[in-house]
Short mmCIF file of C-alpha atoms and ligand atoms in Angstrom, two decimals:
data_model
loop_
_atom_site.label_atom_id
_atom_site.label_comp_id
_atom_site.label_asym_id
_atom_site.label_seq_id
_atom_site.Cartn_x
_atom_site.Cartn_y
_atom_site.Cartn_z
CA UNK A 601 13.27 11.63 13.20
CA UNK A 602 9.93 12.22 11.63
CA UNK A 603 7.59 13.36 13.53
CA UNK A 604 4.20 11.42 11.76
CA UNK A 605 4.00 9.14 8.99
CA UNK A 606 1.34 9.49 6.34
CA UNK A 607 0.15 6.15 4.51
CA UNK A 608 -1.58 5.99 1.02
CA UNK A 609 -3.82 2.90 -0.25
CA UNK A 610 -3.93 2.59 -3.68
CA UNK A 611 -4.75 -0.15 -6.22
CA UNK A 612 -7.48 -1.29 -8.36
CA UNK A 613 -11.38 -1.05 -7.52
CA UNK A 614 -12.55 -3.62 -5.40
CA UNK A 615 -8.96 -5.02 -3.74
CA UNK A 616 -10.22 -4.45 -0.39
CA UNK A 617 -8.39 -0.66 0.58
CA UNK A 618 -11.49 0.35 2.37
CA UNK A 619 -11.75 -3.06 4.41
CA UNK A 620 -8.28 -3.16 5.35
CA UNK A 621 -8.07 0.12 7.16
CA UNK A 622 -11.70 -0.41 8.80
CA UNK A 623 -10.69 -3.87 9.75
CA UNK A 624 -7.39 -2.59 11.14
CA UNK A 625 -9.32 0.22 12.95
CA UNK A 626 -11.97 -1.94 14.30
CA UNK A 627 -10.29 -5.08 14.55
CA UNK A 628 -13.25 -6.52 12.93
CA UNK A 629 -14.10 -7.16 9.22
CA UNK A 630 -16.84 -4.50 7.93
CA UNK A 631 -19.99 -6.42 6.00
CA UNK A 632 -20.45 -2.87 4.69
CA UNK A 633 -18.22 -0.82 3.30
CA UNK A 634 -18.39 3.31 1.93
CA UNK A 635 -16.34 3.49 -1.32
CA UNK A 636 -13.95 5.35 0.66
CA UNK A 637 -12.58 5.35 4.23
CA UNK A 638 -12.26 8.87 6.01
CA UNK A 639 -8.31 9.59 6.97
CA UNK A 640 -8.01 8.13 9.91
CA UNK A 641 -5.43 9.07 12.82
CA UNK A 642 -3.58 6.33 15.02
CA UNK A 643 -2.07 8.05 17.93
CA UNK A 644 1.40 7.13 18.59
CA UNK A 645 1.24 5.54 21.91
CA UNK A 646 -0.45 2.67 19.95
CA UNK A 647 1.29 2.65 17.20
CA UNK A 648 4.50 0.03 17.16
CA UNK A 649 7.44 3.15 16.78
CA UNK A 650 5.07 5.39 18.42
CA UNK A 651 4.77 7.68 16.07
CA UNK A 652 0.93 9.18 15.10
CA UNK A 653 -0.01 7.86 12.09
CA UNK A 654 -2.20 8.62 9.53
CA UNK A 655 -3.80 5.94 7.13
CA UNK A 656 -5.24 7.90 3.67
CA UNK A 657 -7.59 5.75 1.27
CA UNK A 658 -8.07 6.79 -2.39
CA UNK A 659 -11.07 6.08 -4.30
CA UNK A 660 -11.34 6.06 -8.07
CA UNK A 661 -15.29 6.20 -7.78
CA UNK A 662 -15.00 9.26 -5.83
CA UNK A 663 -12.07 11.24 -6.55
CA UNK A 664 -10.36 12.48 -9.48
CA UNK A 665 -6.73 11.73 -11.14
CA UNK A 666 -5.34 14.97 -9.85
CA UNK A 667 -6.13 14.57 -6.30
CA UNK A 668 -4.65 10.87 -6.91
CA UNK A 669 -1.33 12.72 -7.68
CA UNK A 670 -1.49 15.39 -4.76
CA UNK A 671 -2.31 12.30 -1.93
CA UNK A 672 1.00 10.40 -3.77
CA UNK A 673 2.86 13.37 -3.27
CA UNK A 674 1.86 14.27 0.30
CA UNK A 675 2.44 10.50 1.22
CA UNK A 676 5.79 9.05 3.00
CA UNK A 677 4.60 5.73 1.73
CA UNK A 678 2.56 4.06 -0.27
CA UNK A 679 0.47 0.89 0.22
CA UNK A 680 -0.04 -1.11 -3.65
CA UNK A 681 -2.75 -3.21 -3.20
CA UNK A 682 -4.00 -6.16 -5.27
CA UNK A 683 -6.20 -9.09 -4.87
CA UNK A 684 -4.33 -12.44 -4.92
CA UNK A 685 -7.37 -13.81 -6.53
CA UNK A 686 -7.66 -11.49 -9.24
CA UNK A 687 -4.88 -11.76 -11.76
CA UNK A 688 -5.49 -8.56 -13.83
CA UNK A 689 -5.39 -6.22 -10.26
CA UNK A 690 -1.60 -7.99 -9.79
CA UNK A 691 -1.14 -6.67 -13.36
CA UNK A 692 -2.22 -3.36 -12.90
CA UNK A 693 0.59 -3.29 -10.00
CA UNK A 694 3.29 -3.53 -13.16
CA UNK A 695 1.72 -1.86 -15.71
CA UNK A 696 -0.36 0.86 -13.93
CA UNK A 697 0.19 1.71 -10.36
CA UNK A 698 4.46 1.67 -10.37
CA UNK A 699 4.65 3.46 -13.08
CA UNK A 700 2.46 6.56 -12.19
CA UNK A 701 4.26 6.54 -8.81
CA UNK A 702 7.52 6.99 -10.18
CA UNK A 703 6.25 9.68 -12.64
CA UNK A 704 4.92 11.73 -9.47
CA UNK A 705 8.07 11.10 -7.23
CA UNK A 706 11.01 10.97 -9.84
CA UNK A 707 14.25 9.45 -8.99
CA UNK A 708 15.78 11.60 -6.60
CA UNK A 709 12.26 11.77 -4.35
CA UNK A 710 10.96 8.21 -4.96
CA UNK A 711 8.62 7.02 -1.94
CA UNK A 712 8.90 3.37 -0.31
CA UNK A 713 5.84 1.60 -1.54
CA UNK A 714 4.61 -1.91 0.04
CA UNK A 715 2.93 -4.75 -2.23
CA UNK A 716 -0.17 -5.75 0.09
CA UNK A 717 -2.10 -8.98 -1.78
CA UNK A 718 -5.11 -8.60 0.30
CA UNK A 719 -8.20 -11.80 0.18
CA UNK A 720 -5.99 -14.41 0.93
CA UNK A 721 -8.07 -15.92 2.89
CA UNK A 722 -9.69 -16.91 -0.69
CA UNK A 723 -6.68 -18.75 -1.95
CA UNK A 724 -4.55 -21.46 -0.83
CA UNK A 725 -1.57 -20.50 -3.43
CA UNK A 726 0.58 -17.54 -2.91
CA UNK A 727 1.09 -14.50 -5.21
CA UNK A 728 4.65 -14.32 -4.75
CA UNK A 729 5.80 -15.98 -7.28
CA UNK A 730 3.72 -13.28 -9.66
CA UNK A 731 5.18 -10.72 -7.27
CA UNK A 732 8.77 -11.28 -6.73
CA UNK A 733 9.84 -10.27 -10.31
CA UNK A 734 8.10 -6.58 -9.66
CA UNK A 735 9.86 -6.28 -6.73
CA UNK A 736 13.09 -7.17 -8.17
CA UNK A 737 12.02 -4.85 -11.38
CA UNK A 738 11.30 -1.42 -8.91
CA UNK A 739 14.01 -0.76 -6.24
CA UNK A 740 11.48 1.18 -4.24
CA UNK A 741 9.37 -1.92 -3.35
CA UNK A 742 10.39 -2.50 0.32
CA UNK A 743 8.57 -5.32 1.56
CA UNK A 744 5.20 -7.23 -0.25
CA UNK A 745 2.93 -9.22 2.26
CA UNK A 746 0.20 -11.35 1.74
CA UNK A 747 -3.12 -10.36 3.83
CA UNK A 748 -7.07 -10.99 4.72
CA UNK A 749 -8.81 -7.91 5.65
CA UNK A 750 -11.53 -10.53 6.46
CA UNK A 751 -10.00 -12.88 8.86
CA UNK A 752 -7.46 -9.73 9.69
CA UNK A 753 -4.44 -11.72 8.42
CA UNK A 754 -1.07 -9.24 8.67
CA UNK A 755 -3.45 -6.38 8.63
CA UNK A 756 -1.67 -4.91 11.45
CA UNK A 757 1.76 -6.38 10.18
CA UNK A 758 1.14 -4.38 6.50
CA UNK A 759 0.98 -1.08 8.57
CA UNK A 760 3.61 -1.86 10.60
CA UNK A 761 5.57 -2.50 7.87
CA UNK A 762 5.09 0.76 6.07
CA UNK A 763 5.71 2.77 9.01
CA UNK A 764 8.84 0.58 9.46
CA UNK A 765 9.67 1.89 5.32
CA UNK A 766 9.15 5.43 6.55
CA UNK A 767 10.78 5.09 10.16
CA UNK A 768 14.31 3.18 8.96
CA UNK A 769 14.56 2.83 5.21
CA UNK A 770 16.81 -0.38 4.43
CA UNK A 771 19.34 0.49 1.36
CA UNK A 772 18.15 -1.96 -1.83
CA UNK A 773 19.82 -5.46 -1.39
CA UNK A 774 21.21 -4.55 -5.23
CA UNK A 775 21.09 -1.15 -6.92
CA UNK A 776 19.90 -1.62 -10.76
CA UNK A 777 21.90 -0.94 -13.23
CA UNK A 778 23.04 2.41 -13.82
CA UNK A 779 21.19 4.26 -16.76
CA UNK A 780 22.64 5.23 -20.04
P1 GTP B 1371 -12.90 0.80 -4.20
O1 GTP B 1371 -13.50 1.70 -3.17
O2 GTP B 1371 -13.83 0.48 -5.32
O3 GTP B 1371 -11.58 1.28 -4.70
O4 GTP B 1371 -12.67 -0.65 -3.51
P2 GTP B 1371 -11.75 -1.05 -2.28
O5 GTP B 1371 -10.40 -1.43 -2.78
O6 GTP B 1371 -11.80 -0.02 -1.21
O7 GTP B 1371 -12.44 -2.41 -1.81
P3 GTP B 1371 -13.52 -2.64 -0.65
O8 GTP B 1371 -12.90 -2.48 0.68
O9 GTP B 1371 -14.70 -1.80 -0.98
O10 GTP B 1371 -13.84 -4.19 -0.85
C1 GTP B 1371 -14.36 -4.71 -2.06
C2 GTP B 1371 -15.03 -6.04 -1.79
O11 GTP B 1371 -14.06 -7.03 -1.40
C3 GTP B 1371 -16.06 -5.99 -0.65
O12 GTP B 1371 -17.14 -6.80 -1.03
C4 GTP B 1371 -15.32 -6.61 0.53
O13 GTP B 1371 -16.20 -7.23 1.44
C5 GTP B 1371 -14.41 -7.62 -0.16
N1 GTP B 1371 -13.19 -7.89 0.61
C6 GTP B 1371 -12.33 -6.96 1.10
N2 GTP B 1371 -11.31 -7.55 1.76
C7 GTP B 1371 -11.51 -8.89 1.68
C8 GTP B 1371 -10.79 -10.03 2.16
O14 GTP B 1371 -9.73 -9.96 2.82
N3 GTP B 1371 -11.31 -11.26 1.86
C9 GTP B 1371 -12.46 -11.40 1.15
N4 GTP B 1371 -12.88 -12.65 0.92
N5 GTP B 1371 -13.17 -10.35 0.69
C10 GTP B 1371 -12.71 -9.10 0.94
#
């Protein structure tokens, strides 16, 4: 069994990364937020599978592309975060943030990512709908969950979650098509 699990936040500027960790860390929501969180270490005896856990936030104000790839490489799983209120963040998911993952990890080393639609404390309609179809596109989307890092919503179910992905892997309920 693995001995720590490493989680990466990623997504769009402005989805909340920074707030979600601080809020899970402080069980509060931060008014103020840095542009990036410091890695933080949860020790396992209060962590769910009581394993120490560390939580990684990437900034795209502060750090480059290439230290984006080392962190999704050094990762056991990754954290996609959108906004449920902002449409083109959601898109970014598909079009952006999938995509580059796959191109770091290839096949044979992919990483369990979680969907995490942070602010929903904004919205009374769910993402899911947007969301299922990406899941059902990229086999290495374990679980999505909808969150508030400001009324701390599922912030501690999202971690739990990934370190669930890292801890006992679940086999895809399908396996896509094989390719030419
Ligand atoms: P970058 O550092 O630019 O990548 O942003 P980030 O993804 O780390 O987002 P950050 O935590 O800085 O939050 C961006 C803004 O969204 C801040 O004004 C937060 O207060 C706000 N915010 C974060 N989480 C929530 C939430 O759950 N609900 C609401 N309503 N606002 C939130």
């Amino acid at each position: 069994m693995r001995k720590d699990v490493r989680i990466l936040l990623v997504g769009e500027p402005g989805v909340g990364k920074t707030s979600l960790i601080l809020s899970l860390v402080s069980e509060e929501f931060p008014v103020e937020v840095p542009a990036k969180a410091e890695e933080i270490t949860i020790p396992a005896d209060v962590t769910p599978e009581k394993v120490p856990t560390h939580i990684v936030d990437f900034s795209s104000q502060e750090q480059e592309d290439s230290q984006l790839v080392e962190e999704i490489i050094k990762a056991h799983v990754i954290c996609t975060v959108y906004a449920v209120d902002d449409e083109e963040s959601i898109q970014k998911i598909k079009t952006y943030w999938l995509p580059l993952i796959r191109q770091v990890m290839p096949d044979d080393n992919s990483r369990p990512v979680i969907l995490v639609g942070n602010k929903s404390d904004i919205l009374e309609v769910s993402s899911m709908e947007t969301i299922l179809p990406i899941m059902n596109e990229y086999a290495e989307v374990e679980t999505c969950v909808e969150c508030s890092a400001k009324t701390l919503k599922n912030i501690s179910e999202v971690f739990y979650y990934a370190q669930k992905a890292v801890l006992h892997p679940t086999a895809p309920l399908y396996l896509p098509e094989e390719k030419e």
